mmCIF file of C-alpha atoms and ligand atoms in Angstrom:
data_model
loop_
_atom_site.group_PDB
_atom_site.id
_atom_site.type_symbol
_atom_site.label_atom_id
_atom_site.label_comp_id
_atom_site.label_asym_id
_atom_site.label_seq_id
_atom_site.Cartn_x
_atom_site.Cartn_y
_atom_site.Cartn_z
ATOM 1 C CA MET A 1 0.000 0.000 0.000
ATOM 2 C CA PRO A 2 1.356 3.496 -0.793
ATOM 3 C CA PRO A 3 2.097 5.567 2.282
ATOM 4 C CA SER A 4 -0.845 7.697 3.339
ATOM 5 C CA ARG A 5 -0.533 11.333 2.330
ATOM 6 C CA THR A 6 -2.793 12.571 5.094
ATOM 7 C CA ALA A 7 -0.947 13.836 8.163
ATOM 8 C CA PRO A 8 -1.593 11.829 11.326
ATOM 9 C CA GLU A 9 -4.350 13.463 13.344
ATOM 10 C CA ALA A 10 -2.800 15.803 15.921
ATOM 11 C CA ALA A 11 -3.449 14.773 19.535
ATOM 12 C CA ALA A 12 -5.892 17.073 21.287
ATOM 13 C CA PRO A 13 -4.214 18.921 24.179
ATOM 14 C CA GLN A 14 -6.524 17.231 26.707
ATOM 15 C CA ASP A 15 -5.421 13.746 25.594
ATOM 16 C CA ARG A 16 -2.537 14.027 28.057
ATOM 17 C CA LEU A 17 -4.953 14.349 30.983
ATOM 18 C CA ASP A 18 -6.034 11.489 33.214
ATOM 19 C CA PRO A 19 -9.863 11.548 33.185
ATOM 20 C CA SER A 20 -9.960 9.795 36.565
ATOM 21 C CA LYS A 21 -8.036 12.654 38.227
ATOM 22 C CA MET A 22 -9.880 15.704 36.982
ATOM 23 C CA PRO A 23 -10.436 18.556 39.448
ATOM 24 C CA ARG A 24 -14.104 18.846 40.317
ATOM 25 C CA HIS A 25 -13.982 22.593 40.826
ATOM 26 C CA ILE A 26 -11.549 25.050 39.243
ATOM 27 C CA ALA A 27 -11.358 28.635 40.496
ATOM 28 C CA ILE A 28 -9.558 31.324 38.520
ATOM 29 C CA ILE A 29 -8.185 34.732 39.456
ATOM 30 C CA MET A 30 -8.246 36.342 36.015
ATOM 31 C CA ASP A 31 -5.395 38.824 36.327
ATOM 32 C CA GLY A 32 -3.299 40.906 33.952
ATOM 33 C CA ASN A 33 -5.930 42.523 31.719
ATOM 34 C CA GLY A 34 -4.588 46.005 32.411
ATOM 35 C CA ARG A 35 -0.938 45.058 31.888
ATOM 36 C CA TRP A 36 -1.793 43.191 28.688
ATOM 37 C CA ALA A 37 -3.512 46.326 27.338
ATOM 38 C CA GLU A 38 -0.730 48.655 28.478
ATOM 39 C CA SER A 39 1.895 46.411 26.826
ATOM 40 C CA LYS A 40 0.056 47.015 23.559
ATOM 41 C CA GLY A 41 -0.385 50.758 24.083
ATOM 42 C CA LEU A 42 -4.146 50.289 24.573
ATOM 43 C CA PRO A 43 -6.427 51.619 27.317
ATOM 44 C CA ARG A 44 -6.913 49.242 30.272
ATOM 45 C CA VAL A 45 -10.527 48.507 29.331
ATOM 46 C CA ALA A 46 -9.292 46.980 26.056
ATOM 47 C CA GLY A 47 -7.703 44.308 28.257
ATOM 48 C CA HIS A 48 -11.044 43.539 29.909
ATOM 49 C CA LYS A 49 -12.724 43.319 26.493
ATOM 50 C CA ALA A 50 -10.024 40.981 25.192
ATOM 51 C CA GLY A 51 -10.405 38.943 28.383
ATOM 52 C CA VAL A 52 -13.954 38.024 27.365
ATOM 53 C CA GLU A 53 -12.598 35.674 24.674
ATOM 54 C CA SER A 54 -10.525 33.906 27.350
ATOM 55 C CA VAL A 55 -13.640 33.591 29.503
ATOM 56 C CA ARG A 56 -15.548 32.104 26.564
ATOM 57 C CA GLU A 57 -12.809 29.616 25.734
ATOM 58 C CA THR A 58 -12.288 28.604 29.378
ATOM 59 C CA ILE A 59 -16.002 27.935 29.917
ATOM 60 C CA ARG A 60 -16.171 25.851 26.736
ATOM 61 C CA ALA A 61 -13.029 23.933 27.678
ATOM 62 C CA CYS A 62 -14.270 23.203 31.213
ATOM 63 C CA SER A 63 -17.560 21.954 29.760
ATOM 64 C CA ASP A 64 -15.725 19.727 27.274
ATOM 65 C CA LEU A 65 -13.490 18.344 30.020
ATOM 66 C CA GLY A 66 -16.443 17.481 32.248
ATOM 67 C CA ILE A 67 -15.425 19.838 35.079
ATOM 68 C CA GLN A 68 -18.275 20.238 37.604
ATOM 69 C CA ALA A 69 -17.760 23.845 38.605
ATOM 70 C CA LEU A 70 -15.776 26.852 37.451
ATOM 71 C CA THR A 71 -15.554 29.983 39.577
ATOM 72 C CA LEU A 72 -14.302 33.145 37.881
ATOM 73 C CA TYR A 73 -13.231 36.167 39.941
ATOM 74 C CA ALA A 74 -14.829 38.840 37.791
ATOM 75 C CA PHE A 75 -15.138 41.789 40.216
ATOM 76 C CA SER A 76 -13.924 42.079 43.787
ATOM 77 C CA THR A 77 -15.265 44.328 46.549
ATOM 78 C CA GLU A 78 -11.904 46.153 46.271
ATOM 79 C CA ASN A 79 -12.325 46.763 42.516
ATOM 80 C CA TRP A 80 -14.685 49.681 43.309
ATOM 81 C CA LEU A 81 -11.482 51.628 44.094
ATOM 82 C CA ARG A 82 -10.663 51.724 40.355
ATOM 83 C CA PRO A 83 -11.457 54.806 38.245
ATOM 84 C CA VAL A 84 -15.233 55.205 37.772
ATOM 85 C CA SER A 85 -14.871 54.914 33.992
ATOM 86 C CA GLU A 86 -13.173 51.499 34.324
ATOM 87 C CA VAL A 87 -15.764 50.237 36.825
ATOM 88 C CA ASN A 88 -18.612 51.397 34.550
ATOM 89 C CA GLU A 89 -17.026 49.713 31.558
ATOM 90 C CA LEU A 90 -16.608 46.447 33.490
ATOM 91 C CA MET A 91 -20.277 46.516 34.570
ATOM 92 C CA ARG A 92 -21.370 47.265 31.005
ATOM 93 C CA LEU A 93 -19.187 44.462 29.686
ATOM 94 C CA LEU A 94 -20.568 41.934 32.162
ATOM 95 C CA GLY A 95 -24.147 42.836 31.208
ATOM 96 C CA TRP A 96 -23.303 42.638 27.524
ATOM 97 C CA VAL A 97 -21.615 39.240 27.897
ATOM 98 C CA LEU A 98 -24.638 37.827 29.747
ATOM 99 C CA GLU A 99 -26.934 39.081 27.014
ATOM 100 C CA THR A 100 -24.886 37.886 24.059
ATOM 101 C CA GLU A 101 -23.577 34.593 25.477
ATOM 102 C CA ILE A 102 -26.753 33.172 26.947
ATOM 103 C CA ARG A 103 -27.498 30.968 23.921
ATOM 104 C CA GLU A 104 -23.965 29.623 23.759
ATOM 105 C CA LEU A 105 -24.037 28.913 27.518
ATOM 106 C CA CYS A 106 -27.307 27.063 27.059
ATOM 107 C CA ARG A 107 -25.921 25.091 24.102
ATOM 108 C CA ASN A 108 -23.040 24.037 26.352
ATOM 109 C CA ASN A 109 -25.528 22.958 29.074
ATOM 110 C CA VAL A 110 -24.020 25.476 31.531
ATOM 111 C CA ARG A 111 -25.777 26.545 34.748
ATOM 112 C CA LEU A 112 -25.044 29.915 36.318
ATOM 113 C CA ARG A 113 -24.527 30.993 39.916
ATOM 114 C CA VAL A 114 -23.343 34.263 41.331
ATOM 115 C CA SER A 115 -21.229 34.696 44.455
ATOM 116 C CA GLY A 116 -20.959 38.085 46.116
ATOM 117 C CA ARG A 117 -22.975 40.945 47.561
ATOM 118 C CA LEU A 118 -25.330 41.235 44.620
ATOM 119 C CA GLN A 119 -27.274 44.102 46.129
ATOM 120 C CA GLY A 120 -24.249 46.381 45.604
ATOM 121 C CA LEU A 121 -24.311 45.941 41.798
ATOM 122 C CA PRO A 122 -26.160 48.200 39.319
ATOM 123 C CA PRO A 123 -29.894 47.253 39.227
ATOM 124 C CA ALA A 124 -29.837 46.548 35.465
ATOM 125 C CA LEU A 125 -26.989 44.071 35.937
ATOM 126 C CA ILE A 126 -28.779 42.405 38.866
ATOM 127 C CA SER A 127 -31.895 41.846 36.705
ATOM 128 C CA ARG A 128 -29.804 40.465 33.877
ATOM 129 C CA LEU A 129 -27.977 38.110 36.243
ATOM 130 C CA ASN A 130 -31.242 36.891 37.773
ATOM 131 C CA GLU A 131 -32.682 36.341 34.302
ATOM 132 C CA ALA A 132 -29.615 34.404 33.156
ATOM 133 C CA VAL A 133 -29.609 32.248 36.318
ATOM 134 C CA ARG A 134 -33.282 31.460 35.685
ATOM 135 C CA ASP A 135 -32.836 30.800 31.935
ATOM 136 C CA LEU A 136 -29.979 28.373 32.550
ATOM 137 C CA SER A 137 -31.453 26.687 35.615
ATOM 138 C CA GLY A 138 -32.698 23.639 33.713
ATOM 139 C CA ASN A 139 -29.216 22.729 32.479
ATOM 140 C CA THR A 140 -27.247 19.887 33.980
ATOM 141 C CA GLY A 141 -23.619 20.507 32.943
ATOM 142 C CA LEU A 142 -20.864 22.835 34.179
ATOM 143 C CA ILE A 143 -21.798 25.208 37.000
ATOM 144 C CA LEU A 144 -20.348 28.600 36.132
ATOM 145 C CA ASN A 145 -20.024 30.594 39.345
ATOM 146 C CA LEU A 146 -19.317 34.279 38.775
ATOM 147 C CA ALA A 147 -17.695 36.000 41.741
ATOM 148 C CA LEU A 148 -19.071 39.523 41.492
ATOM 149 C CA ASN A 149 -18.746 42.248 44.096
ATOM 150 C CA TYR A 150 -17.049 39.404 45.921
ATOM 151 C CA GLY A 151 -14.779 39.483 48.956
ATOM 152 C CA ALA A 152 -13.985 36.348 50.929
ATOM 153 C CA ARG A 153 -13.848 38.040 54.329
ATOM 154 C CA GLN A 154 -17.253 39.630 53.704
ATOM 155 C CA GLU A 155 -18.555 36.230 52.577
ATOM 156 C CA ILE A 156 -17.439 34.630 55.844
ATOM 157 C CA VAL A 157 -18.976 37.474 57.877
ATOM 158 C CA ASP A 158 -22.254 37.114 55.917
ATOM 159 C CA ALA A 159 -22.204 33.336 56.435
ATOM 160 C CA VAL A 160 -21.612 33.609 60.177
ATOM 161 C CA ASN A 161 -24.430 36.156 60.527
ATOM 162 C CA ALA A 162 -26.790 33.993 58.452
ATOM 163 C CA ALA A 163 -25.895 30.908 60.500
ATOM 164 C CA LEU A 164 -26.531 32.800 63.764
ATOM 165 C CA ALA A 165 -29.801 34.201 62.391
ATOM 166 C CA SER A 166 -30.965 30.685 61.588
ATOM 167 C CA GLY A 167 -30.731 29.794 65.270
ATOM 168 C CA GLY A 168 -27.211 28.385 65.674
ATOM 169 C CA ARG A 169 -25.622 29.278 69.033
ATOM 170 C CA THR A 170 -22.327 27.481 68.589
ATOM 171 C CA LEU A 171 -21.264 27.141 64.975
ATOM 172 C CA ASP A 172 -19.299 24.336 63.374
ATOM 173 C CA GLU A 173 -17.615 24.143 59.963
ATOM 174 C CA GLU A 174 -20.727 22.729 58.320
ATOM 175 C CA ALA A 175 -22.881 25.567 59.676
ATOM 176 C CA ILE A 176 -20.545 28.119 58.087
ATOM 177 C CA SER A 177 -19.976 26.225 54.794
ATOM 178 C CA SER A 178 -23.690 25.817 54.276
ATOM 179 C CA HIS A 179 -24.218 29.590 54.475
ATOM 180 C CA LEU A 180 -21.384 30.620 52.145
ATOM 181 C CA TYR A 181 -22.330 31.958 48.706
ATOM 182 C CA THR A 182 -20.844 28.727 47.334
ATOM 183 C CA ALA A 183 -22.982 26.409 49.502
ATOM 184 C CA GLY A 184 -23.521 23.095 47.753
ATOM 185 C CA LEU A 185 -20.482 23.405 45.460
ATOM 186 C CA PRO A 186 -17.459 21.211 46.070
ATOM 187 C CA ASP A 187 -14.469 23.201 47.365
ATOM 188 C CA PRO A 188 -12.072 24.178 44.561
ATOM 189 C CA ASP A 189 -9.415 21.528 43.925
ATOM 190 C CA LEU A 190 -7.386 23.811 41.687
ATOM 191 C CA LEU A 191 -6.886 27.572 41.995
ATOM 192 C CA ILE A 192 -5.331 29.234 38.958
ATOM 193 C CA ARG A 193 -3.979 32.777 38.889
ATOM 194 C CA THR A 194 -2.773 34.409 35.694
ATOM 195 C CA SER A 195 -0.146 37.144 35.239
ATOM 196 C CA GLY A 196 2.428 35.732 37.642
ATOM 197 C CA GLU A 197 1.174 37.316 40.865
ATOM 198 C CA MET A 198 1.465 35.108 43.957
ATOM 199 C CA ARG A 199 -1.471 36.463 45.934
ATOM 200 C CA VAL A 200 -4.890 35.166 46.964
ATOM 201 C CA SER A 201 -6.509 38.627 46.937
ATOM 202 C CA ASN A 202 -9.425 37.903 49.283
ATOM 203 C CA PHE A 203 -10.717 35.084 47.043
ATOM 204 C CA LEU A 204 -12.519 32.019 48.458
ATOM 205 C CA LEU A 205 -10.422 32.061 51.648
ATOM 206 C CA TRP A 206 -12.570 29.442 53.369
ATOM 207 C CA GLN A 207 -13.023 27.172 50.356
ATOM 208 C CA ILE A 208 -9.380 26.963 49.205
ATOM 209 C CA ALA A 209 -8.134 25.381 52.445
ATOM 210 C CA TYR A 210 -6.786 22.384 50.500
ATOM 211 C CA ALA A 211 -6.781 23.696 46.908
ATOM 212 C CA GLU A 212 -3.705 23.209 44.745
ATOM 213 C CA PHE A 213 -2.349 26.577 43.590
ATOM 214 C CA TYR A 214 -1.141 27.101 40.004
ATOM 215 C CA VAL A 215 0.294 30.421 38.822
ATOM 216 C CA THR A 216 1.032 31.137 35.181
ATOM 217 C CA SER A 217 2.817 34.228 33.879
ATOM 218 C CA VAL A 218 0.357 34.448 30.962
ATOM 219 C CA PHE A 219 -1.877 37.552 31.106
ATOM 220 C CA TRP A 220 -5.587 36.696 31.230
ATOM 221 C CA PRO A 221 -6.418 37.936 27.683
ATOM 222 C CA GLU A 222 -3.910 35.387 26.357
ATOM 223 C CA PHE A 223 -5.141 32.475 28.470
ATOM 224 C CA ARG A 224 -6.363 29.656 26.220
ATOM 225 C CA LYS A 225 -7.477 26.032 26.486
ATOM 226 C CA SER A 226 -3.861 24.855 26.198
ATOM 227 C CA HIS A 227 -2.983 26.864 29.343
ATOM 228 C CA LEU A 228 -5.935 25.360 31.200
ATOM 229 C CA VAL A 229 -4.872 21.872 30.175
ATOM 230 C CA GLU A 230 -1.312 22.653 31.315
ATOM 231 C CA ALA A 231 -2.643 23.723 34.721
ATOM 232 C CA ILE A 232 -4.732 20.566 35.072
ATOM 233 C CA ALA A 233 -1.795 18.393 33.965
ATOM 234 C CA GLU A 234 0.360 19.996 36.676
ATOM 235 C CA TYR A 235 -2.467 19.507 39.203
ATOM 236 C CA GLN A 236 -2.574 15.815 38.308
ATOM 237 C CA THR A 237 1.098 15.439 39.289
ATOM 238 C CA ARG A 238 0.500 16.810 42.790
ATOM 239 C CA ARG A 239 0.174 14.442 45.749
ATOM 240 C CA ARG A 240 -2.730 15.736 47.758
ATOM 241 C CA ARG A 241 -2.404 14.679 51.358
ATOM 242 C CA PHE A 242 -4.972 16.908 53.101
ATOM 243 C CA GLY A 243 -2.690 17.118 56.116
ATOM 244 C CA ALA A 244 -2.037 13.365 56.380
ATOM 245 C CA VAL A 245 1.239 11.613 55.535
HETATM 246 C C1 FPP B 301 -7.987 41.747 36.581
HETATM 247 O O1 FPP B 301 -7.075 42.345 35.711
HETATM 248 C C2 FPP B 301 -9.282 41.573 35.937
HETATM 249 C C3 FPP B 301 -10.466 42.081 36.367
HETATM 250 C C4 FPP B 301 -10.561 42.925 37.575
HETATM 251 C C5 FPP B 301 -11.720 41.891 35.636
HETATM 252 C C6 FPP B 301 -11.934 40.599 34.940
HETATM 253 C C7 FPP B 301 -13.019 40.803 33.970
HETATM 254 C C8 FPP B 301 -13.093 40.281 32.726
HETATM 255 C C9 FPP B 301 -12.119 39.328 32.173
HETATM 256 C C10 FPP B 301 -14.220 40.740 31.864
HETATM 257 C C11 FPP B 301 -15.221 39.725 31.501
HETATM 258 C C12 FPP B 301 -15.600 38.805 32.598
HETATM 259 C C13 FPP B 301 -16.650 37.964 32.541
HETATM 260 C C14 FPP B 301 -16.869 36.989 33.637
HETATM 261 C C15 FPP B 301 -17.608 37.958 31.431
HETATM 262 P P1 FPP B 301 -6.419 43.737 36.098
HETATM 263 O O2 FPP B 301 -7.215 44.817 35.450
HETATM 264 O O3 FPP B 301 -6.305 43.856 37.578
HETATM 265 O O4 FPP B 301 -5.007 43.617 35.445
HETATM 266 P P2 FPP B 301 -3.651 44.318 35.931
HETATM 267 O O5 FPP B 301 -3.275 43.663 37.232
HETATM 268 O O6 FPP B 301 -2.698 44.009 34.840
HETATM 269 O O7 FPP B 301 -3.928 45.791 36.079
#
């Protein structure tokens, strides 16, 4: 037989992953939008806009890989300290993404949750979020958890107050966990931060007690499926001992 002229099919990046050792929940600190934009002589908001494509690709990749939950740190309680024009643009962008991506999210069987003090967000964004949560509620695939107006210390304070209000006099771990914004989700197994910074930045402080931390120097707007697969591959090499030997 003559040799085949068709090139052998390239291995998909995820083929190197062990399906039996996938993280159930991945949390991402999407950092470096501003620096990415500045490195290209663009305004900072151009970095946030470019970051939307990374969000899209990451959601699709997590769905394809059968990840249960993906939490994205989209806006922290500290981000209000940014210039008003940048905050407004971020809010507008989030609303626009929810409006334009809803069909694609539905096609990918994605459910939506929001973690944070929602009441502090612009009313139009709150309605859009509530609508999107409702529209996607019948899906059964990836849970996309958007951390918005989110701060982990505030979350713990809110959880403790809610647990006390529900009649608890002495609280245990379960009482607090079950009142966190993330109640019902598995704790993140893998926490990814882009742009090389080695900080936790008030993100999921309770839930990441035993998460594996992965930092990449890639700025968020350049983060692609191959980077996600790299992070998961590294996670799969870690020996998780949860404090035991
Ligand atoms: C951090 O980069 C990024 C943010 C504060 C916002 C992230 C938002 C998006 C990617 C927009 C779309 C999001 C969703 C969920 C649709 P930075 O501005 O702090 O970067 P820097 O450290 O380089 O200044």
